[in-house]
Short mmCIF file of C-alpha atoms and ligand atoms in Angstrom, two decimals:
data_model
loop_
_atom_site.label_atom_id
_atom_site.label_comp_id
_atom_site.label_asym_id
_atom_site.label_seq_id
_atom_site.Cartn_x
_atom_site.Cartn_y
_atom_site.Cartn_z
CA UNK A 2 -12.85 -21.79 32.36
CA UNK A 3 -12.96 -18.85 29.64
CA UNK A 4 -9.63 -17.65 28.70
CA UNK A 5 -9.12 -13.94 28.92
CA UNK A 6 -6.76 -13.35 25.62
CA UNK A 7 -6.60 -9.58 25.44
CA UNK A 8 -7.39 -6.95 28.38
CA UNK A 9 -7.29 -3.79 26.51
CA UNK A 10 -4.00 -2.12 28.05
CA UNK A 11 -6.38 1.70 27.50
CA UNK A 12 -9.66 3.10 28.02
CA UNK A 13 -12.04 4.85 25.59
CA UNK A 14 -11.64 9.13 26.00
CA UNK A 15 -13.28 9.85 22.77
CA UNK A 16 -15.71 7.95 21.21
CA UNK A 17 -17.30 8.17 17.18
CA UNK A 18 -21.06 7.25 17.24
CA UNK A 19 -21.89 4.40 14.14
CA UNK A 20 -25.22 4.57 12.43
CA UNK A 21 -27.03 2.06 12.52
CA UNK A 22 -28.98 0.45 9.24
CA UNK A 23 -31.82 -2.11 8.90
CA UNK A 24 -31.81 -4.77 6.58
CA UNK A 25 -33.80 -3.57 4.77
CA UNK A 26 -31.56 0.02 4.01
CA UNK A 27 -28.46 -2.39 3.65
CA UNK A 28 -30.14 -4.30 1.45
CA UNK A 29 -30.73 -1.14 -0.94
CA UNK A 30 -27.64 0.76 -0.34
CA UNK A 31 -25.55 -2.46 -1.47
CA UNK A 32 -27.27 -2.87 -4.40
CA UNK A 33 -26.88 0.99 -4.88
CA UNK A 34 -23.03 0.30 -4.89
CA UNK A 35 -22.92 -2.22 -7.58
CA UNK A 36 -22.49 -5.05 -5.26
CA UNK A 37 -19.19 -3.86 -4.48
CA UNK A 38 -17.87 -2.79 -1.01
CA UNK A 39 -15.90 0.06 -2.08
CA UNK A 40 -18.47 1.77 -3.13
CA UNK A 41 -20.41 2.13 -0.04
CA UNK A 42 -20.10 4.99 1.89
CA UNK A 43 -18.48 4.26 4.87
CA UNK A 44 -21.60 6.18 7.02
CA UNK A 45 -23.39 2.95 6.11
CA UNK A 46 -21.13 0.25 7.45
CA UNK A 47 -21.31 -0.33 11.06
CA UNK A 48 -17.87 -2.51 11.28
CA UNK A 49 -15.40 -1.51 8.91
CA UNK A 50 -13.03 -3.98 7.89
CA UNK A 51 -11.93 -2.93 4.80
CA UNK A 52 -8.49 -2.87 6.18
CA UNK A 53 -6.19 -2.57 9.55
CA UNK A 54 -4.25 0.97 6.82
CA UNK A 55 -4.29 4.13 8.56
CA UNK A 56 -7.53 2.82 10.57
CA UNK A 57 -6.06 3.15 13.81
CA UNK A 58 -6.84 4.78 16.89
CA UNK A 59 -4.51 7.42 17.90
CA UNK A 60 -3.44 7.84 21.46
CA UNK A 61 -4.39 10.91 23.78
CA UNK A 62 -0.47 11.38 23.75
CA UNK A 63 -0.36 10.64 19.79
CA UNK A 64 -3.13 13.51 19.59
CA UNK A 65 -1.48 15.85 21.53
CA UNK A 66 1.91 15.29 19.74
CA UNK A 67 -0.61 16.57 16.70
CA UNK A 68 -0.90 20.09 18.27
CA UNK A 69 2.95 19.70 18.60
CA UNK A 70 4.14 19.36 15.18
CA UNK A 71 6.83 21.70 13.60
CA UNK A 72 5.70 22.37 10.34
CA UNK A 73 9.42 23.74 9.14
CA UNK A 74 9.76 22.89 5.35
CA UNK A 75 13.34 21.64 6.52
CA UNK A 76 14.96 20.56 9.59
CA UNK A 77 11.59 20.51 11.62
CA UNK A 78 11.87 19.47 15.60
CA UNK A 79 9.64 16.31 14.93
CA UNK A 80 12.12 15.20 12.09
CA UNK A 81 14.95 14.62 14.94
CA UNK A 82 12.60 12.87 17.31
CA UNK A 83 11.38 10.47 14.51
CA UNK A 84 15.02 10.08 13.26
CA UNK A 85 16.29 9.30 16.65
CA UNK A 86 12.82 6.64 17.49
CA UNK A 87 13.32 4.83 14.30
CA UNK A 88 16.80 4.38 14.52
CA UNK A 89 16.80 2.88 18.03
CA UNK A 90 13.88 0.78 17.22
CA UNK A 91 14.87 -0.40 13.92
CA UNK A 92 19.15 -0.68 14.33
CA UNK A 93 19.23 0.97 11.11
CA UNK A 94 21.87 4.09 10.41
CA UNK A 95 19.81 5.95 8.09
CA UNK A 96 16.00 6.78 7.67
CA UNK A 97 14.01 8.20 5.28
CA UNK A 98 10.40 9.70 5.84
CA UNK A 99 7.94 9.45 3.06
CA UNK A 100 3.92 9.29 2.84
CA UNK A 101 3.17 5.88 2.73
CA UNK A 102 4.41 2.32 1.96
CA UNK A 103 3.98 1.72 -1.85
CA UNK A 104 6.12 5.77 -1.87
CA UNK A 105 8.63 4.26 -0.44
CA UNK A 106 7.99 1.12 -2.87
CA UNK A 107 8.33 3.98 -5.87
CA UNK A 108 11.78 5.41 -4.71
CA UNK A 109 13.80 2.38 -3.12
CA UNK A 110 12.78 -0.72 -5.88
CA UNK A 111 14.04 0.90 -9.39
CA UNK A 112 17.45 1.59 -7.17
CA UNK A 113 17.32 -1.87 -5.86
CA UNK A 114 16.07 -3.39 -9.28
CA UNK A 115 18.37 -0.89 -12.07
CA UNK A 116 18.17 -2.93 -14.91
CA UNK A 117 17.85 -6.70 -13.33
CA UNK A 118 14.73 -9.23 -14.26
CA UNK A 119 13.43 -10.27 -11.04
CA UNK A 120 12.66 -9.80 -7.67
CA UNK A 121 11.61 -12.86 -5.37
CA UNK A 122 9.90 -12.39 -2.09
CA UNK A 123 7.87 -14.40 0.46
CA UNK A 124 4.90 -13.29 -0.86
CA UNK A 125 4.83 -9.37 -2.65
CA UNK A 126 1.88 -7.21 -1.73
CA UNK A 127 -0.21 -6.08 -4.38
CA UNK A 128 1.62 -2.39 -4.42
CA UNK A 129 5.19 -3.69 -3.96
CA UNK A 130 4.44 -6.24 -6.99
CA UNK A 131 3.15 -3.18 -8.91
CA UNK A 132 6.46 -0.99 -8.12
CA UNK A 133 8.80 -4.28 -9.31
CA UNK A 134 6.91 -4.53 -12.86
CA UNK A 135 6.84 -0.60 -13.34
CA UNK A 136 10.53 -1.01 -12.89
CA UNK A 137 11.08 -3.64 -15.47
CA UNK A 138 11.18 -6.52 -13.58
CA UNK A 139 9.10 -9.70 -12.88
CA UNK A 140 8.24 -10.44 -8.90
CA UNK A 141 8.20 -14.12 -7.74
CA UNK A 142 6.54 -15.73 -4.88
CA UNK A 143 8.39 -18.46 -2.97
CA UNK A 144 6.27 -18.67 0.06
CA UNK A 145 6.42 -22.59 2.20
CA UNK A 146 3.69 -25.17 0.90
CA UNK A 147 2.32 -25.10 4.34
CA UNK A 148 0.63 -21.59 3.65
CA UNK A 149 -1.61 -22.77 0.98
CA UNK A 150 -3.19 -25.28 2.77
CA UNK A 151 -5.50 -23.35 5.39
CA UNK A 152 -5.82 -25.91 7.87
CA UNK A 153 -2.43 -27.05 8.40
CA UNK A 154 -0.75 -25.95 11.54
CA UNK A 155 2.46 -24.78 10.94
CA UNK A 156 3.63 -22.17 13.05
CA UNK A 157 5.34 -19.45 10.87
CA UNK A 158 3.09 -19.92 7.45
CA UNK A 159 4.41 -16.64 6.36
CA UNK A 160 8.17 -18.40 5.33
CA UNK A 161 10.12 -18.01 2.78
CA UNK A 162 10.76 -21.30 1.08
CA UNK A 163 14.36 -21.38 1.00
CA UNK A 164 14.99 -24.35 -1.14
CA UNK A 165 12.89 -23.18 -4.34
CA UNK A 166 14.44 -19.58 -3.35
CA UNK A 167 17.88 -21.25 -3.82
CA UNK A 168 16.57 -23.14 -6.98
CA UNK A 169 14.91 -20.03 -8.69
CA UNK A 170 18.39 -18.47 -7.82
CA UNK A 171 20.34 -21.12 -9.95
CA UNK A 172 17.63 -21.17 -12.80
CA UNK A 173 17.26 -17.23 -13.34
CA UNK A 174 20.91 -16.32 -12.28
CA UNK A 175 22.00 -14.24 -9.45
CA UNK A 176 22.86 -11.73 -11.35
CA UNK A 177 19.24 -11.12 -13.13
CA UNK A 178 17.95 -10.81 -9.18
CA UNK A 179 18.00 -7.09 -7.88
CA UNK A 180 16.69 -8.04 -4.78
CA UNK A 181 15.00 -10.39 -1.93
CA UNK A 182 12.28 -9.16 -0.05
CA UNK A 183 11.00 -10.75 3.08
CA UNK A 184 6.98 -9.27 3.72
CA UNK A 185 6.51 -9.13 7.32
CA UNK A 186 3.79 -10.29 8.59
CA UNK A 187 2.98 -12.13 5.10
CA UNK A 188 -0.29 -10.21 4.34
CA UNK A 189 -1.03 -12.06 1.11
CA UNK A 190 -0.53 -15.54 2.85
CA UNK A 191 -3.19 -14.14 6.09
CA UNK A 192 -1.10 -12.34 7.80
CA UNK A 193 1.37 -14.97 8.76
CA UNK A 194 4.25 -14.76 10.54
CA UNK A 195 7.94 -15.24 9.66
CA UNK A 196 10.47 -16.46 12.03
CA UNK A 197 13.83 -14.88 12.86
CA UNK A 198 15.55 -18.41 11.83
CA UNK A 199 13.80 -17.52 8.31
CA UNK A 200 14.82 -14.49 8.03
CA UNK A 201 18.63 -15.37 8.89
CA UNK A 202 18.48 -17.71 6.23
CA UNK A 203 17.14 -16.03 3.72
CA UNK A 204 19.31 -13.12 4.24
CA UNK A 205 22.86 -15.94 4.13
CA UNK A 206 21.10 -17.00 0.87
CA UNK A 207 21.05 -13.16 -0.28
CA UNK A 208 24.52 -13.21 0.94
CA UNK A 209 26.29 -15.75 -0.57
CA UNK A 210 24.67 -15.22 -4.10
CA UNK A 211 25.60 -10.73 -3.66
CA UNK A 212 21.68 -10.36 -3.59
CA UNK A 213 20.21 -7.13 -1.72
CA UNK A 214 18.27 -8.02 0.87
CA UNK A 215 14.98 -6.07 1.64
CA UNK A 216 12.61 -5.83 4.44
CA UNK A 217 8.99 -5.18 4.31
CA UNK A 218 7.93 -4.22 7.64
CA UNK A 219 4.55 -2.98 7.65
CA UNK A 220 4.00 -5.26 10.25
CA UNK A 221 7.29 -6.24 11.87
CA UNK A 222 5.96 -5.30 16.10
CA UNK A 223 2.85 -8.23 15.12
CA UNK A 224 5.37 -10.24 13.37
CA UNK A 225 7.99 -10.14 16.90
CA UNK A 226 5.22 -10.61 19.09
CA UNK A 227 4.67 -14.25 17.32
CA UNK A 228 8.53 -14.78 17.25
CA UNK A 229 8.43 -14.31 21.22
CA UNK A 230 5.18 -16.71 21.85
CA UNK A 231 6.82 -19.51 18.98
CA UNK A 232 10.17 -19.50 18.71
CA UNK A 233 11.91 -20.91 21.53
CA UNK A 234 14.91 -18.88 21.54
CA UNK A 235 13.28 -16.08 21.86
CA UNK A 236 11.21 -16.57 24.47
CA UNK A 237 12.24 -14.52 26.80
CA UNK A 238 13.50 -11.94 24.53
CA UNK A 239 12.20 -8.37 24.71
CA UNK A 240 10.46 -7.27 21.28
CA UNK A 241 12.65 -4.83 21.06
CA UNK A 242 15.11 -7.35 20.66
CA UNK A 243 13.12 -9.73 18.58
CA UNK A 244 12.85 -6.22 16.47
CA UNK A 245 17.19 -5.91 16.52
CA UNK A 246 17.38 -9.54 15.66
CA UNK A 247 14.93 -9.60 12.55
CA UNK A 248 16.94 -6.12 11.45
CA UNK A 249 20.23 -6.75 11.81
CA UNK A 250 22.16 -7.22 8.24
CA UNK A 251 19.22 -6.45 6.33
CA UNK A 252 20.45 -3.45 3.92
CA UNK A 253 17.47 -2.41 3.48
CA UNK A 254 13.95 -2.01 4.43
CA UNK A 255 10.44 -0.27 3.06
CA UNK A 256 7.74 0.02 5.71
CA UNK A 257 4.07 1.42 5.34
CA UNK A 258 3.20 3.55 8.91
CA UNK A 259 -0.21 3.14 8.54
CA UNK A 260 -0.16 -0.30 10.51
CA UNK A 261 1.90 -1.43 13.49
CA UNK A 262 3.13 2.24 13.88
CA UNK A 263 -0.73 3.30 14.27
CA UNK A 264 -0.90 6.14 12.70
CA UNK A 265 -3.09 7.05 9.82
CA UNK A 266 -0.90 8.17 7.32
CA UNK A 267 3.01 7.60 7.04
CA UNK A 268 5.99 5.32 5.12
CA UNK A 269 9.67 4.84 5.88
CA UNK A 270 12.59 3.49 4.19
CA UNK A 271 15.64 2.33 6.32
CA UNK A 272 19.07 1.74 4.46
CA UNK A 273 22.56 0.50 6.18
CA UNK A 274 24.58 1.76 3.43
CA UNK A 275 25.19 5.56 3.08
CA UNK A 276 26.00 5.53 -1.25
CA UNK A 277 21.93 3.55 -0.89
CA UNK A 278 20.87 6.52 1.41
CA UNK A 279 22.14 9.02 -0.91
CA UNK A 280 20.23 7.66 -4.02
CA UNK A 281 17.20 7.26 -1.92
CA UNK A 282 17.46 10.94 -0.94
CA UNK A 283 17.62 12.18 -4.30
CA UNK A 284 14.23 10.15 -6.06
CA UNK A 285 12.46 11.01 -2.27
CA UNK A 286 13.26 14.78 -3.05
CA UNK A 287 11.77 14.81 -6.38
CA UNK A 288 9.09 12.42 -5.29
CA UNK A 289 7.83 12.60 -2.02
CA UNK A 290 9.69 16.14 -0.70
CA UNK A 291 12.53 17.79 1.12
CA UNK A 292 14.36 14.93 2.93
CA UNK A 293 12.97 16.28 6.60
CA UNK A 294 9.36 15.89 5.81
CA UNK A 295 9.25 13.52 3.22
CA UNK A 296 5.51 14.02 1.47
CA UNK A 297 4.21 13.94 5.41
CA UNK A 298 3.03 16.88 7.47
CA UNK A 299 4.97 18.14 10.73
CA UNK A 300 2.22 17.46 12.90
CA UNK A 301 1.85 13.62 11.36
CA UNK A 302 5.89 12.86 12.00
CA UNK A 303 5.01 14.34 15.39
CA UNK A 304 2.61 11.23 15.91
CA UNK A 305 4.33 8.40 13.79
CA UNK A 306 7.57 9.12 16.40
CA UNK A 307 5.17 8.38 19.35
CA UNK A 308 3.03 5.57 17.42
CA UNK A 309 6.58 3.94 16.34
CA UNK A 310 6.96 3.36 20.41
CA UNK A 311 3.72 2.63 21.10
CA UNK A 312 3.20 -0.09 18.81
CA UNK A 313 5.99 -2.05 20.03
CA UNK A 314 4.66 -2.00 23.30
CA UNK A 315 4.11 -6.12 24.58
CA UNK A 316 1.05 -5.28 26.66
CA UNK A 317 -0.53 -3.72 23.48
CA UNK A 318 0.73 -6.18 21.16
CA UNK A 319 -0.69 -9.23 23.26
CA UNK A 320 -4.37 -7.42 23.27
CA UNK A 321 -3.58 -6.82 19.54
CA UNK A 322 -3.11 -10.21 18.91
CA UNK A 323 -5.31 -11.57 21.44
CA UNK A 324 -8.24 -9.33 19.40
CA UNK A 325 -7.40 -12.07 16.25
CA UNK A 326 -7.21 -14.96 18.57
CA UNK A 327 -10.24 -14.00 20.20
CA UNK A 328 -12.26 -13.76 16.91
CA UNK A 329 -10.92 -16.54 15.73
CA UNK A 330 -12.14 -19.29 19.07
CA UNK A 331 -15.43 -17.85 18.39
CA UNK A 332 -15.03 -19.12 14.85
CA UNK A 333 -13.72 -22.37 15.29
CA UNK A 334 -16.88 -22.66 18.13
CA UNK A 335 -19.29 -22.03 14.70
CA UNK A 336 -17.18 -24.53 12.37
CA UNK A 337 -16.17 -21.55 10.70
CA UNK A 338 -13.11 -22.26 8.08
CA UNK A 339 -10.60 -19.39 7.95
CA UNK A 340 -6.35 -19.40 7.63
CA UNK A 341 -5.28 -21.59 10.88
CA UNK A 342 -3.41 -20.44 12.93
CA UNK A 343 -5.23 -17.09 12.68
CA UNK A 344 -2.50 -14.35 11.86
CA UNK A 345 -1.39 -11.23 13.14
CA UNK A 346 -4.03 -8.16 11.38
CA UNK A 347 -6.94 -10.08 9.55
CA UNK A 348 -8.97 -12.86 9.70
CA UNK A 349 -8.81 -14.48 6.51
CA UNK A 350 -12.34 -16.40 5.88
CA UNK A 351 -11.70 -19.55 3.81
CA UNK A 352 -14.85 -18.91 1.19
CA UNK A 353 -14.23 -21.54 -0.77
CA UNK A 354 -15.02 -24.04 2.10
CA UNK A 355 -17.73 -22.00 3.15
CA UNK A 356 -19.11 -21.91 0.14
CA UNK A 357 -18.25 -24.90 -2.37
CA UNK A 358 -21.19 -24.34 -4.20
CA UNK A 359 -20.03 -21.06 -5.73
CA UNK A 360 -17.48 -21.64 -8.52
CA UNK A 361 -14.48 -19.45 -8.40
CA UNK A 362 -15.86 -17.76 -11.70
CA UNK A 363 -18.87 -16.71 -9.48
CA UNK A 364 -16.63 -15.34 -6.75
CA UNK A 365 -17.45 -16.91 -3.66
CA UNK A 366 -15.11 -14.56 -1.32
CA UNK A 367 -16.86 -11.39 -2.93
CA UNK A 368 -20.22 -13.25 -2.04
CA UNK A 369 -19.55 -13.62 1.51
CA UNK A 370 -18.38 -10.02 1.82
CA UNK A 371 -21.31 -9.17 0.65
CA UNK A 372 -23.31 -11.32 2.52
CA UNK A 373 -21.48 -9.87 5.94
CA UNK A 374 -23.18 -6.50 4.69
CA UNK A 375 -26.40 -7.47 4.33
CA UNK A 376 -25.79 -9.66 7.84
CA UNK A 377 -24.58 -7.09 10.30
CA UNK A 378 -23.38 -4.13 8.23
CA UNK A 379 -19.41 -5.48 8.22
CA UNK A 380 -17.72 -4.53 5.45
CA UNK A 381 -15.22 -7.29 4.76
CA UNK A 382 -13.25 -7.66 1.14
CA UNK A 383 -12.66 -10.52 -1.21
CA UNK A 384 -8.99 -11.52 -1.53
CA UNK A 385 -9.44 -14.40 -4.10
CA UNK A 386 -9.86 -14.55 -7.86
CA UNK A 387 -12.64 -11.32 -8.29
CA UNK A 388 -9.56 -9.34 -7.09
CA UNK A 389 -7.37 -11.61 -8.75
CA UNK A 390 -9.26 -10.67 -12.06
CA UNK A 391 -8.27 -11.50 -15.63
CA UNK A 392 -5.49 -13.26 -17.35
CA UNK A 393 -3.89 -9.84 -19.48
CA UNK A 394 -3.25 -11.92 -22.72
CA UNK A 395 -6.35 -14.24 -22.89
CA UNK A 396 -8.81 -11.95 -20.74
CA UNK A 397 -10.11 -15.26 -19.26
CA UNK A 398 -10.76 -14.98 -16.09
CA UNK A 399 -8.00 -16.43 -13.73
CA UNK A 400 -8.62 -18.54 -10.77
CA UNK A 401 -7.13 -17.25 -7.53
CA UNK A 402 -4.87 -19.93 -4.87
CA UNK A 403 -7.46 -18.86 -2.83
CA UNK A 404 -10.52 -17.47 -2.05
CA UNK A 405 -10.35 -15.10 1.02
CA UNK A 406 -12.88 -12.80 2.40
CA UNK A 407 -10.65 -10.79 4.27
CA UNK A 408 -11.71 -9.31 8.13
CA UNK A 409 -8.79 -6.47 8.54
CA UNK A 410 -9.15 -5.55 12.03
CA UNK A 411 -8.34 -1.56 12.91
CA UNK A 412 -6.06 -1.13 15.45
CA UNK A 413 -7.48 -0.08 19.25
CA UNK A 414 -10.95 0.82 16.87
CA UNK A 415 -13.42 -2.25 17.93
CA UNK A 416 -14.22 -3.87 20.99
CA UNK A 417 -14.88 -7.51 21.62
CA UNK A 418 -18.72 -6.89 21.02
CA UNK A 419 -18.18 -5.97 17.80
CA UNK A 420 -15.86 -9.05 17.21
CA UNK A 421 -19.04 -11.07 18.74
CA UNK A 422 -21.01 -9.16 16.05
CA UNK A 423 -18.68 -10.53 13.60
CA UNK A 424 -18.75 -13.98 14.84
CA UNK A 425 -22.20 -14.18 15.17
CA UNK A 426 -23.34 -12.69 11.91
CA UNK A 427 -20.54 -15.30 10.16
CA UNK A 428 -22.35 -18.19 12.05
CA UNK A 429 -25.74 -16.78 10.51
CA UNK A 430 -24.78 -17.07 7.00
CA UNK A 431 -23.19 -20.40 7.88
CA UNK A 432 -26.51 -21.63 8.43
CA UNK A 433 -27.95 -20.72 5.12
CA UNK A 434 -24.83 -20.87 3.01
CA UNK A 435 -26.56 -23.33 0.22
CA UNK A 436 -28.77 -20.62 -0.60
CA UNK A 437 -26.39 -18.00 -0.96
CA UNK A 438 -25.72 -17.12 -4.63
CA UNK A 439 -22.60 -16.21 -6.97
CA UNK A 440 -22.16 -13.13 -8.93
CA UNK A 441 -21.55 -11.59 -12.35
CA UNK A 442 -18.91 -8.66 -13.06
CA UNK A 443 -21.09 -6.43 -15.35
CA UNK A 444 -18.47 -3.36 -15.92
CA UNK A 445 -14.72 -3.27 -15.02
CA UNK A 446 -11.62 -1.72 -16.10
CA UNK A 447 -8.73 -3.40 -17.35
CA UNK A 448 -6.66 -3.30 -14.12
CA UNK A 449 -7.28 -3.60 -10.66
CA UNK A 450 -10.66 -3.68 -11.40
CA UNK A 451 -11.98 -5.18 -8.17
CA UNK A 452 -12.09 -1.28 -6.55
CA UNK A 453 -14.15 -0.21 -9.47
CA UNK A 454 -15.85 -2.90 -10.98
CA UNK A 455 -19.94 -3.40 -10.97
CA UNK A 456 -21.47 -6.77 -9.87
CA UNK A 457 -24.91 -8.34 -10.07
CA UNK A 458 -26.01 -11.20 -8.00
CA UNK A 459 -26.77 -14.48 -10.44
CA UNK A 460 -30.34 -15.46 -10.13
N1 LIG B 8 3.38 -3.79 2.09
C1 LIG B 8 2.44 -4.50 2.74
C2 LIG B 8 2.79 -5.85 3.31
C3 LIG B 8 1.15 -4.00 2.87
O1 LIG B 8 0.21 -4.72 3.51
C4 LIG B 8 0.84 -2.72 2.33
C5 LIG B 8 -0.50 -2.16 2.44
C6 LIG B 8 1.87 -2.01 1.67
C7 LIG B 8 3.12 -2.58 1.58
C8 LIG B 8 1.63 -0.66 1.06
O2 LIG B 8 1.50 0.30 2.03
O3 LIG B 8 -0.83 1.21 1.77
O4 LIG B 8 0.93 2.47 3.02
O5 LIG B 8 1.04 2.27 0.56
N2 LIG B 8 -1.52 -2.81 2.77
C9 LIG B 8 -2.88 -2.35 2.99
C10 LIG B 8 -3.80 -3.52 3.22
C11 LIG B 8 -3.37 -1.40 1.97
O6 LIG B 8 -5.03 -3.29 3.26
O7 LIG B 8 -3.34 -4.65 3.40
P1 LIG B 8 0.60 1.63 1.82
#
């Protein structure tokens, strides 16, 4: 019997018609963009995968919130209700809007980091790496062995390794750490859960050693939902709960709206502490905007308070997850290698076993992204060493841990025929993967140079 993982908890109201290309346009409209995915425009790609960021599908109540909105330069009506949502949902005393994630990256880590070396964390994103070394400091990764190896089943790959977190502790000094950040779901290590006994360690470790302890949340409702299926005390917990429990005695936390609170454009920062709260206020003012609307408009607060209780919802996060799970049977059907057990926003392809032939210098991930355009009109991105890019003081080209060809799935966007569309074209190129070929960068810029940079295909 065929499991059924995820009946969509909504129907379709409104609907955006896709074009759709031949091979033979794909073909030239790739090759038009450099060989690189951010350059297409996004009227070409039927399945956009680019990433699960502010790709959502709003709700008919989310939309009508819209219309709602109190656009009030201070002390707007939607300010309150977002105030009051977040606070239940997140157990935190004070809240601070802002635009987006890597905003409230720029105002809470310089407060956080004032001076010290280092900040260690699970795995940083790229953006909250970015904010720790514009502040001065260094950002370590101390994620569990278990995540690097992509067939291992461990349940909660997205872990902190608390004994090397203790160790780098001792070796760098407490008092050169500013701060601990847990990343929630790990995105970096596939979008891999973290369990609640993780986080209560790590947090005794930031404890005992007078370390501020951060939360990255941009995907803490995926991250409970895996808490309540795998860790058996909280089985029977509500996520709200699961939520309370992975919150409480945190002092801090940065999240990015764009994700689990499905809307498409929208950041938080949550601090226990009122002297935190005030410095927050002060950099978000000169930042962001007044403290009541925070860099976002009324009308968006207006749907981030009704997407903050809608993503928390178990009947959506089950199809949510179920979508991943889903994807990912249909994968392991085709012998397709990809980050086991599949995670909570993305399936993360494992191009490297797909395609051993390509050296890492030749960017095998990048290949296979572009070999899901030319398939089936995905558009899919490489997370592996062409992202990684070069090492600053050689300029030799680094090789990444791994080499991912990331599937971000949008949230309540696709249906399961477009999943089958994904599966199927990934089984295609699986069948003439010894034929596919690497590429060359030709142009890039010095940093982050995988949004920008030109490719050709090596003959
Ligand atoms: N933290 C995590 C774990 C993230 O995944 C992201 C964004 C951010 C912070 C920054 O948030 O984009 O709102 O400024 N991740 C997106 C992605 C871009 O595609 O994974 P932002």
């Amino acid at each position: 019997m065929k499991p059924i993982y995820f009946p969509e908890p909504f129907r379709i109201k409104s609907v955006e018609p896709l074009k759709m290309l031949t091979r033979e346009e794909r073909e030239e409209k790739i090759a038009k963009a450099d060989y690189n995915v951010f350059y297409l425009a996004s009227k070409d790609v039927y399945i956009d995968l680019l990433t699960d960021s502010g790709t959502g599908a709003m709700s008919s109540d989310q939309w009508a919130g819209v219309m709602l909105g109190d656009e009030s330069y201070a002390g707007a009506d939607c300010y309150f209700k977002v105030q009051e949502v977040a606070k239940k949902i997140f157990g935190m005393p004070y809240i601070q809007l802002v635009h987006q994630g890597r905003a409230a990256e720029k105002v809470l880590l310089p407060i956080l980091l004032n001076g010290k070396k280092y900040a260690i964390s699970n795995m940083h994103f790229d953006t909250t790496r970015a904010h720790v070394e514009l502040a001065g400091a260094r950002a370590i990764d101390c994620v569990v062995p278990e995540a690097l190896d992509t067939t291992a089943q461990y349940d909660f790959k997205g872990n902190m390794d608390c004994k090397r977190l203790e160790k780098y502790i001792n070796e760098l000094g407490a008092e050169n750490i500013g701060v601990i950040i847990m990343t929630i779901t790990n995105n970096s290590a596939g979008g891999q859960p973290v369990s609640v006994k993780n986080i209560r360690e790590t947090r005794a470790i930031a404890r005992k050693y007078g370390i501020k302890f951060m939360i990255d949340a941009a995907r803490y409702a995926e991250n409970s939902y895996f808490v309540k299926q795998r860790e058996p005390e909280f089985k029977n917990s509500s996520i709200a709960d699961i939520i309370k429990a992975s919150f409480e005695d945190a002092d801090c936390f940065t999240m990015s709206s764009k994700k689990d609170a499905i809307v498409n454009m929208g950041g938080l920062i949550g601090c226990r502490d009122k002297e935190l709260f005030e410095l927050v206020k002060q950099r978000t003012i000169s930042f962001e905007g007044f403290i009541t609307y925070g860099g976002m408009s009324g009308r968006d607060i207006e749907a981030l308070a009704r997407g903050l209780e809608e993503g928390v919802d178990e009947n959506y996060l089950r199809y949510r997850i179920g979508q991943m799970q889903y994807l990912a049977a249909r994968l392991d059907e085709g012998g397709i290698p990809y980050q086991s057990p599949v995670g909570g926003h993305a399936v993360f392809i494992d191009a490297k076993k797909l395609l051993p032939h390509i050296p890492y210098y030749e960017f095998p991930a990048q290949a296979l992204a572009i070999e899901l355009y030319r398939e089936a009109g995905i558009r899919a991105c490489d997370i592996g060493s062409y992202m990684l890019g070069n090492d600053p003081d050689t300029g030799k080209q680094l090789e990444a841990e791994f080499e991912f060809t990331r599937l971000a799935i949008p949230r309540r966007v696709y249906t399961q025929s477009h999943l089958d569309v994904i599966a199927d074209a990934l089984i295609n190129i699986k069948e003439r993967a010894s034929s596919i070929k690497g590429y060359k960068i030709v142009e890039e810029p010095p940093i982050l140079r995988h949004f920008t940079a030109k490719l050709k295909p090596i003959k």
